[in-house]
Amino acid sequence: MKFVIFSDIHGNFDALLEMFRQVENFDITGFIFCGDIMGYFSHQQEIIHCFQQLKNLYAVIGNHDFNYLASFNDIKQQEKFAQKYGKSYRNKLTEYERSFLERLPKTIELQCMKKRIFITHGALENYLEGRIYPDTSINESLYQQYDIIILGHTHYRMFRKVGKTILLNPGSLGQPRDCKGFSYCILDIELETCIYKSVKIDQIRLLNEMIINKEKKLLIEYIKSKMEEIQ
């Protein structure tokens, strides 16, 4: 059984479409998404519509998705998030689209090939905000209850083994921060192997769209700096 795993899309519809193009002829069991549709770029609605059409999608909520919902009727809080994370926080999703976010769980547990798999956005200690990087020390006894733990949030690729447990992060498909590109991975459950893939998109067009949307200069410069670091 092979799963396409991706995370932290943050409104980057171009990257999502390119990932779908790359995997369309693969023998895939399903898709696993580790959260964060919202924030930064502006095409959340298109992404939600794509997700709603996917078969065998296992998706959890991310901190930006949660914050978007929490601030939906709080203009002051919404504006605070929009100033820091982009104007997508001002996007008024339809009730139908918003209900998709509201139904996303914080965690998912799967049994595949006699393996116990746990999916969340952050970490076992904090589902939404916990961060586990490739070199983060963890409470091994807590994590050993699963065979594979799939996480997002850091925007860093990670495939490490702690005892019998695999900790996996696909990196960010929408806004990478590890200098390795817009990424996803393909996990073979039976073999416990992971292949990382990168997508190429028109980064200049993405930045120009932020300029047209009159995003904060500081936010644009931050995104630009991370793009310049991509190998």
PDB file of C-alpha atoms in Angstrom:
ATOM      1  CA  MET A   1       0.000   0.000   0.000  1.00  0.00           C
ATOM      2  CA  LYS A   2       1.371   3.359  -1.050  1.00  0.00           C
ATOM      3  CA  PHE A   3       0.173   6.758   0.127  1.00  0.00           C
ATOM      4  CA  VAL A   4       0.919  10.232  -1.190  1.00  0.00           C
ATOM      5  CA  ILE A   5       1.646  12.372   1.852  1.00  0.00           C
ATOM      6  CA  PHE A   6       1.660  16.172   1.783  1.00  0.00           C
ATOM      7  CA  SER A   7       1.195  19.062   4.169  1.00  0.00           C
ATOM      8  CA  ASP A   8       1.100  22.820   4.667  1.00  0.00           C
ATOM      9  CA  ILE A   9      -0.279  23.770   1.250  1.00  0.00           C
ATOM     10  CA  HIS A  10      -1.230  27.290   2.462  1.00  0.00           C
ATOM     11  CA  GLY A  11      -3.303  28.275  -0.559  1.00  0.00           C
ATOM     12  CA  ASN A  12      -0.643  27.322  -3.113  1.00  0.00           C
ATOM     13  CA  PHE A  13      -2.930  25.801  -5.732  1.00  0.00           C
ATOM     14  CA  ASP A  14      -0.207  25.658  -8.409  1.00  0.00           C
ATOM     15  CA  ALA A  15       1.879  23.272  -6.288  1.00  0.00           C
ATOM     16  CA  LEU A  16      -1.116  21.064  -5.565  1.00  0.00           C
ATOM     17  CA  LEU A  17      -1.998  20.743  -9.250  1.00  0.00           C
ATOM     18  CA  GLU A  18       1.596  19.880 -10.131  1.00  0.00           C
ATOM     19  CA  MET A  19       1.665  17.174  -7.460  1.00  0.00           C
ATOM     20  CA  PHE A  20      -1.535  15.673  -8.852  1.00  0.00           C
ATOM     21  CA  ARG A  21      -0.032  15.730 -12.355  1.00  0.00           C
ATOM     22  CA  GLN A  22       3.053  13.877 -11.139  1.00  0.00           C
ATOM     23  CA  VAL A  23       1.184  11.106  -9.332  1.00  0.00           C
ATOM     24  CA  GLU A  24      -1.759  10.577 -11.698  1.00  0.00           C
ATOM     25  CA  ASN A  25      -0.271   7.368 -13.138  1.00  0.00           C
ATOM     26  CA  PHE A  26       1.100   6.028  -9.859  1.00  0.00           C
ATOM     27  CA  ASP A  27      -0.448   3.029  -8.125  1.00  0.00           C
ATOM     28  CA  ILE A  28      -1.641   4.925  -5.072  1.00  0.00           C
ATOM     29  CA  THR A  29      -3.898   3.651  -2.269  1.00  0.00           C
ATOM     30  CA  GLY A  30      -4.777   7.124  -1.017  1.00  0.00           C
ATOM     31  CA  PHE A  31      -3.677  10.578   0.087  1.00  0.00           C
ATOM     32  CA  ILE A  32      -2.692  11.798   3.546  1.00  0.00           C
ATOM     33  CA  PHE A  33      -2.766  15.544   4.273  1.00  0.00           C
ATOM     34  CA  CYS A  34      -1.269  16.863   7.509  1.00  0.00           C
ATOM     35  CA  GLY A  35      -3.068  20.197   7.701  1.00  0.00           C
ATOM     36  CA  ASP A  36      -2.899  23.907   6.858  1.00  0.00           C
ATOM     37  CA  ILE A  37      -4.982  24.775   3.848  1.00  0.00           C
ATOM     38  CA  MET A  38      -5.272  28.353   5.094  1.00  0.00           C
ATOM     39  CA  GLY A  39      -2.724  31.186   5.336  1.00  0.00           C
ATOM     40  CA  TYR A  40      -0.153  32.927   3.114  1.00  0.00           C
ATOM     41  CA  PHE A  41      -1.384  32.421  -0.478  1.00  0.00           C
ATOM     42  CA  SER A  42      -4.903  32.989  -1.771  1.00  0.00           C
ATOM     43  CA  HIS A  43      -6.402  29.900  -3.414  1.00  0.00           C
ATOM     44  CA  GLN A  44      -7.912  28.074  -0.453  1.00  0.00           C
ATOM     45  CA  GLN A  45     -11.316  27.680  -2.082  1.00  0.00           C
ATOM     46  CA  GLU A  46      -9.928  25.887  -5.133  1.00  0.00           C
ATOM     47  CA  ILE A  47      -7.917  23.592  -2.868  1.00  0.00           C
ATOM     48  CA  ILE A  48     -10.945  22.714  -0.741  1.00  0.00           C
ATOM     49  CA  HIS A  49     -12.936  21.886  -3.873  1.00  0.00           C
ATOM     50  CA  CYS A  50     -10.121  19.605  -5.048  1.00  0.00           C
ATOM     51  CA  PHE A  51      -9.986  17.873  -1.684  1.00  0.00           C
ATOM     52  CA  GLN A  52     -13.728  17.280  -1.743  1.00  0.00           C
ATOM     53  CA  GLN A  53     -13.346  15.349  -5.008  1.00  0.00           C
ATOM     54  CA  LEU A  54     -10.472  13.152  -3.803  1.00  0.00           C
ATOM     55  CA  LYS A  55     -11.150   9.531  -2.992  1.00  0.00           C
ATOM     56  CA  ASN A  56      -9.356   8.005  -0.020  1.00  0.00           C
ATOM     57  CA  LEU A  57      -8.184  11.313   1.445  1.00  0.00           C
ATOM     58  CA  TYR A  58      -7.160  11.271   5.110  1.00  0.00           C
ATOM     59  CA  ALA A  59      -6.839  14.888   6.206  1.00  0.00           C
ATOM     60  CA  VAL A  60      -6.347  16.590   9.580  1.00  0.00           C
ATOM     61  CA  ILE A  61      -6.766  20.212  10.571  1.00  0.00           C
ATOM     62  CA  GLY A  62      -3.745  22.514  10.882  1.00  0.00           C
ATOM     63  CA  ASN A  63      -3.171  25.460  13.197  1.00  0.00           C
ATOM     64  CA  HIS A  64      -3.921  27.993  10.439  1.00  0.00           C
ATOM     65  CA  ASP A  65      -7.151  26.196   9.550  1.00  0.00           C
ATOM     66  CA  PHE A  66      -8.129  26.221  13.210  1.00  0.00           C
ATOM     67  CA  ASN A  67      -7.221  29.903  13.616  1.00  0.00           C
ATOM     68  CA  TYR A  68      -9.157  30.847  10.494  1.00  0.00           C
ATOM     69  CA  LEU A  69     -12.300  29.215  11.866  1.00  0.00           C
ATOM     70  CA  ALA A  70     -11.797  30.698  15.340  1.00  0.00           C
ATOM     71  CA  SER A  71     -11.460  34.215  13.924  1.00  0.00           C
ATOM     72  CA  PHE A  72     -14.175  33.964  11.263  1.00  0.00           C
ATOM     73  CA  ASN A  73     -16.631  36.140  13.205  1.00  0.00           C
ATOM     74  CA  ASP A  74     -14.005  38.118  15.120  1.00  0.00           C
ATOM     75  CA  ILE A  75     -12.920  40.969  12.828  1.00  0.00           C
ATOM     76  CA  LYS A  76     -10.210  42.201  15.188  1.00  0.00           C
ATOM     77  CA  GLN A  77      -8.582  38.782  15.525  1.00  0.00           C
ATOM     78  CA  GLN A  78      -9.047  38.079  11.821  1.00  0.00           C
ATOM     79  CA  GLU A  79      -7.230  41.290  10.923  1.00  0.00           C
ATOM     80  CA  LYS A  80      -4.394  40.416  13.288  1.00  0.00           C
ATOM     81  CA  PHE A  81      -3.894  37.097  11.497  1.00  0.00           C
ATOM     82  CA  ALA A  82      -4.268  38.731   8.055  1.00  0.00           C
ATOM     83  CA  GLN A  83      -1.523  41.244   8.809  1.00  0.00           C
ATOM     84  CA  LYS A  84       0.887  38.496   9.838  1.00  0.00           C
ATOM     85  CA  TYR A  85      -0.073  35.548   7.630  1.00  0.00           C
ATOM     86  CA  GLY A  86      -1.730  37.079   4.581  1.00  0.00           C
ATOM     87  CA  LYS A  87      -5.087  38.326   3.376  1.00  0.00           C
ATOM     88  CA  SER A  88      -6.426  34.810   2.877  1.00  0.00           C
ATOM     89  CA  TYR A  89      -7.590  35.146   6.486  1.00  0.00           C
ATOM     90  CA  ARG A  90     -10.105  37.679   5.154  1.00  0.00           C
ATOM     91  CA  ASN A  91     -11.445  35.242   2.553  1.00  0.00           C
ATOM     92  CA  LYS A  92     -15.073  34.512   3.278  1.00  0.00           C
ATOM     93  CA  LEU A  93     -15.396  30.840   2.556  1.00  0.00           C
ATOM     94  CA  THR A  94     -18.917  29.711   1.805  1.00  0.00           C
ATOM     95  CA  GLU A  95     -20.746  27.756   4.465  1.00  0.00           C
ATOM     96  CA  TYR A  96     -20.184  24.624   2.380  1.00  0.00           C
ATOM     97  CA  GLU A  97     -16.429  25.280   2.145  1.00  0.00           C
ATOM     98  CA  ARG A  98     -16.136  26.246   5.782  1.00  0.00           C
ATOM     99  CA  SER A  99     -17.919  23.086   6.865  1.00  0.00           C
ATOM    100  CA  PHE A 100     -15.146  21.088   5.193  1.00  0.00           C
ATOM    101  CA  LEU A 101     -12.583  22.725   7.496  1.00  0.00           C
ATOM    102  CA  GLU A 102     -14.836  22.284  10.504  1.00  0.00           C
ATOM    103  CA  ARG A 103     -15.107  18.545   9.893  1.00  0.00           C
ATOM    104  CA  LEU A 104     -11.356  18.003   9.786  1.00  0.00           C
ATOM    105  CA  PRO A 105     -10.194  16.102  12.892  1.00  0.00           C
ATOM    106  CA  LYS A 106      -7.085  16.937  14.892  1.00  0.00           C
ATOM    107  CA  THR A 107      -5.879  13.334  14.671  1.00  0.00           C
ATOM    108  CA  ILE A 108      -6.453  10.205  12.629  1.00  0.00           C
ATOM    109  CA  GLU A 109      -5.437   6.639  13.488  1.00  0.00           C
ATOM    110  CA  LEU A 110      -5.186   3.972  10.790  1.00  0.00           C
ATOM    111  CA  GLN A 111      -4.463   0.268  10.733  1.00  0.00           C
ATOM    112  CA  CYS A 112      -2.666  -0.705   7.506  1.00  0.00           C
ATOM    113  CA  MET A 113      -0.651  -3.872   6.833  1.00  0.00           C
ATOM    114  CA  LYS A 114      -0.830  -4.655  10.570  1.00  0.00           C
ATOM    115  CA  LYS A 115       0.834  -1.300  11.314  1.00  0.00           C
ATOM    116  CA  ARG A 116      -0.593   1.339  13.600  1.00  0.00           C
ATOM    117  CA  ILE A 117      -0.394   4.773  11.972  1.00  0.00           C
ATOM    118  CA  PHE A 118      -1.027   8.124  13.648  1.00  0.00           C
ATOM    119  CA  ILE A 119      -1.584  11.380  11.727  1.00  0.00           C
ATOM    120  CA  THR A 120      -1.655  14.908  13.129  1.00  0.00           C
ATOM    121  CA  HIS A 121      -0.428  18.381  12.254  1.00  0.00           C
ATOM    122  CA  GLY A 122       1.975  19.093  15.110  1.00  0.00           C
ATOM    123  CA  ALA A 123       3.048  16.482  17.638  1.00  0.00           C
ATOM    124  CA  LEU A 124       1.573  14.010  20.099  1.00  0.00           C
ATOM    125  CA  GLU A 125       2.118  16.515  22.930  1.00  0.00           C
ATOM    126  CA  ASN A 126       0.354  19.319  21.035  1.00  0.00           C
ATOM    127  CA  TYR A 127      -1.659  18.363  17.977  1.00  0.00           C
ATOM    128  CA  LEU A 128      -1.831  21.840  16.437  1.00  0.00           C
ATOM    129  CA  GLU A 129       1.265  23.708  17.580  1.00  0.00           C
ATOM    130  CA  GLY A 130       3.853  21.044  18.457  1.00  0.00           C
ATOM    131  CA  ARG A 131       7.004  21.042  16.340  1.00  0.00           C
ATOM    132  CA  ILE A 132       9.259  18.065  15.704  1.00  0.00           C
ATOM    133  CA  TYR A 133      12.300  18.727  13.533  1.00  0.00           C
ATOM    134  CA  PRO A 134      14.780  16.075  12.368  1.00  0.00           C
ATOM    135  CA  ASP A 135      16.949  16.748  15.440  1.00  0.00           C
ATOM    136  CA  THR A 136      14.227  17.389  18.042  1.00  0.00           C
ATOM    137  CA  SER A 137      14.479  15.345  21.241  1.00  0.00           C
ATOM    138  CA  ILE A 138      11.253  13.495  21.973  1.00  0.00           C
ATOM    139  CA  ASN A 139       9.645  11.418  24.690  1.00  0.00           C
ATOM    140  CA  GLU A 140      10.359   8.009  23.129  1.00  0.00           C
ATOM    141  CA  SER A 141       7.978   6.083  25.369  1.00  0.00           C
ATOM    142  CA  LEU A 142       5.072   8.260  24.208  1.00  0.00           C
ATOM    143  CA  TYR A 143       5.821   7.749  20.525  1.00  0.00           C
ATOM    144  CA  GLN A 144       6.563   4.009  20.675  1.00  0.00           C
ATOM    145  CA  GLN A 145       2.864   3.137  20.769  1.00  0.00           C
ATOM    146  CA  TYR A 146       2.711   3.650  16.989  1.00  0.00           C
ATOM    147  CA  ASP A 147       4.600   2.127  14.071  1.00  0.00           C
ATOM    148  CA  ILE A 148       4.409   5.234  11.888  1.00  0.00           C
ATOM    149  CA  ILE A 149       3.679   8.808  12.953  1.00  0.00           C
ATOM    150  CA  ILE A 150       2.989  11.336  10.189  1.00  0.00           C
ATOM    151  CA  LEU A 151       3.339  15.035  11.025  1.00  0.00           C
ATOM    152  CA  GLY A 152       3.432  18.468   9.387  1.00  0.00           C
ATOM    153  CA  HIS A 153       3.706  22.046  10.699  1.00  0.00           C
ATOM    154  CA  THR A 154       7.497  22.569  10.584  1.00  0.00           C
ATOM    155  CA  HIS A 155       7.753  22.713   6.761  1.00  0.00           C
ATOM    156  CA  TYR A 156      10.866  20.513   7.102  1.00  0.00           C
ATOM    157  CA  ARG A 157      11.266  17.088   5.535  1.00  0.00           C
ATOM    158  CA  MET A 158      11.870  14.370   8.097  1.00  0.00           C
ATOM    159  CA  PHE A 159      12.236  10.603   7.992  1.00  0.00           C
ATOM    160  CA  ARG A 160      13.727   9.242  11.167  1.00  0.00           C
ATOM    161  CA  LYS A 161      13.360   6.130  13.247  1.00  0.00           C
ATOM    162  CA  VAL A 162      13.015   6.209  17.003  1.00  0.00           C
ATOM    163  CA  GLY A 163      13.106   2.677  18.280  1.00  0.00           C
ATOM    164  CA  LYS A 164      10.523   0.822  16.189  1.00  0.00           C
ATOM    165  CA  THR A 165       8.664   4.018  15.283  1.00  0.00           C
ATOM    166  CA  ILE A 166       9.029   5.978  12.057  1.00  0.00           C
ATOM    167  CA  LEU A 167       8.540   9.746  12.329  1.00  0.00           C
ATOM    168  CA  LEU A 168       7.686  11.220   8.959  1.00  0.00           C
ATOM    169  CA  ASN A 169       7.144  14.783   7.742  1.00  0.00           C
ATOM    170  CA  PRO A 170       6.637  15.351   3.991  1.00  0.00           C
ATOM    171  CA  GLY A 171       7.868  18.942   4.197  1.00  0.00           C
ATOM    172  CA  SER A 172       5.665  21.690   2.800  1.00  0.00           C
ATOM    173  CA  LEU A 173       4.014  21.490  -0.591  1.00  0.00           C
ATOM    174  CA  GLY A 174       2.999  25.125  -0.375  1.00  0.00           C
ATOM    175  CA  GLN A 175       5.722  27.059   1.424  1.00  0.00           C
ATOM    176  CA  PRO A 176       8.976  25.139   2.120  1.00  0.00           C
ATOM    177  CA  ARG A 177      11.418  26.351   4.760  1.00  0.00           C
ATOM    178  CA  ASP A 178      14.111  23.681   4.610  1.00  0.00           C
ATOM    179  CA  CYS A 179      15.774  24.858   1.349  1.00  0.00           C
ATOM    180  CA  LYS A 180      14.742  21.598  -0.358  1.00  0.00           C
ATOM    181  CA  GLY A 181      11.800  22.709  -2.435  1.00  0.00           C
ATOM    182  CA  PHE A 182       8.013  22.348  -2.627  1.00  0.00           C
ATOM    183  CA  SER A 183       7.675  18.752  -1.534  1.00  0.00           C
ATOM    184  CA  TYR A 184       5.551  15.713  -0.874  1.00  0.00           C
ATOM    185  CA  CYS A 185       6.457  12.066  -0.380  1.00  0.00           C
ATOM    186  CA  ILE A 186       5.268   8.583  -1.228  1.00  0.00           C
ATOM    187  CA  LEU A 187       5.188   6.148   1.666  1.00  0.00           C
ATOM    188  CA  ASP A 188       5.211   2.392   1.090  1.00  0.00           C
ATOM    189  CA  ILE A 189       3.527   1.015   4.205  1.00  0.00           C
ATOM    190  CA  GLU A 190       4.633  -2.585   3.715  1.00  0.00           C
ATOM    191  CA  LEU A 191       8.309  -1.801   3.040  1.00  0.00           C
ATOM    192  CA  GLU A 192       8.408   1.207   5.414  1.00  0.00           C
ATOM    193  CA  THR A 193      10.191   3.249   2.763  1.00  0.00           C
ATOM    194  CA  CYS A 194       9.645   6.857   1.814  1.00  0.00           C
ATOM    195  CA  ILE A 195      10.512   8.627  -1.438  1.00  0.00           C
ATOM    196  CA  TYR A 196      10.519  12.423  -1.421  1.00  0.00           C
ATOM    197  CA  LYS A 197       9.384  14.312  -4.501  1.00  0.00           C
ATOM    198  CA  SER A 198       9.611  18.001  -5.412  1.00  0.00           C
ATOM    199  CA  VAL A 199       7.370  20.058  -7.666  1.00  0.00           C
ATOM    200  CA  LYS A 200       8.445  22.967  -9.831  1.00  0.00           C
ATOM    201  CA  ILE A 201       6.161  25.976 -10.059  1.00  0.00           C
ATOM    202  CA  ASP A 202       6.395  29.547 -11.335  1.00  0.00           C
ATOM    203  CA  GLN A 203       7.598  31.234  -8.161  1.00  0.00           C
ATOM    204  CA  ILE A 204       7.726  34.673  -9.791  1.00  0.00           C
ATOM    205  CA  ARG A 205       4.040  34.424 -10.665  1.00  0.00           C
ATOM    206  CA  LEU A 206       3.295  33.437  -7.076  1.00  0.00           C
ATOM    207  CA  LEU A 207       5.150  36.488  -5.728  1.00  0.00           C
ATOM    208  CA  ASN A 208       3.524  38.792  -8.280  1.00  0.00           C
ATOM    209  CA  GLU A 209       0.128  37.577  -7.164  1.00  0.00           C
ATOM    210  CA  MET A 210       0.996  38.571  -3.593  1.00  0.00           C
ATOM    211  CA  ILE A 211       2.038  42.013  -4.812  1.00  0.00           C
ATOM    212  CA  ILE A 212      -1.202  42.424  -6.782  1.00  0.00           C
ATOM    213  CA  ASN A 213      -3.136  41.398  -3.675  1.00  0.00           C
ATOM    214  CA  LYS A 214      -1.253  44.142  -1.781  1.00  0.00           C
ATOM    215  CA  GLU A 215       0.085  41.820   0.862  1.00  0.00           C
ATOM    216  CA  LYS A 216       2.365  43.307   3.494  1.00  0.00           C
ATOM    217  CA  LYS A 217       5.865  43.980   2.180  1.00  0.00           C
ATOM    218  CA  LEU A 218       7.395  42.170   5.160  1.00  0.00           C
ATOM    219  CA  LEU A 219       5.392  39.024   4.351  1.00  0.00           C
ATOM    220  CA  ILE A 220       6.345  39.173   0.660  1.00  0.00           C
ATOM    221  CA  GLU A 221      10.017  39.555   1.534  1.00  0.00           C
ATOM    222  CA  TYR A 222       9.810  36.599   3.903  1.00  0.00           C
ATOM    223  CA  ILE A 223       8.258  34.360   1.241  1.00  0.00           C
ATOM    224  CA  LYS A 224      10.782  35.581  -1.312  1.00  0.00           C
ATOM    225  CA  SER A 225      13.706  34.787   1.007  1.00  0.00           C
ATOM    226  CA  LYS A 226      12.520  31.211   1.462  1.00  0.00           C
ATOM    227  CA  MET A 227      12.127  30.751  -2.281  1.00  0.00           C
ATOM    228  CA  GLU A 228      15.646  32.016  -2.880  1.00  0.00           C
ATOM    229  CA  GLU A 229      16.982  29.364  -0.490  1.00  0.00           C
ATOM    230  CA  ILE A 230      15.487  26.469  -2.468  1.00  0.00           C
ATOM    231  CA  GLN A 231      18.199  24.254  -3.899  1.00  0.00           C
TER     232      GLN A 231
END
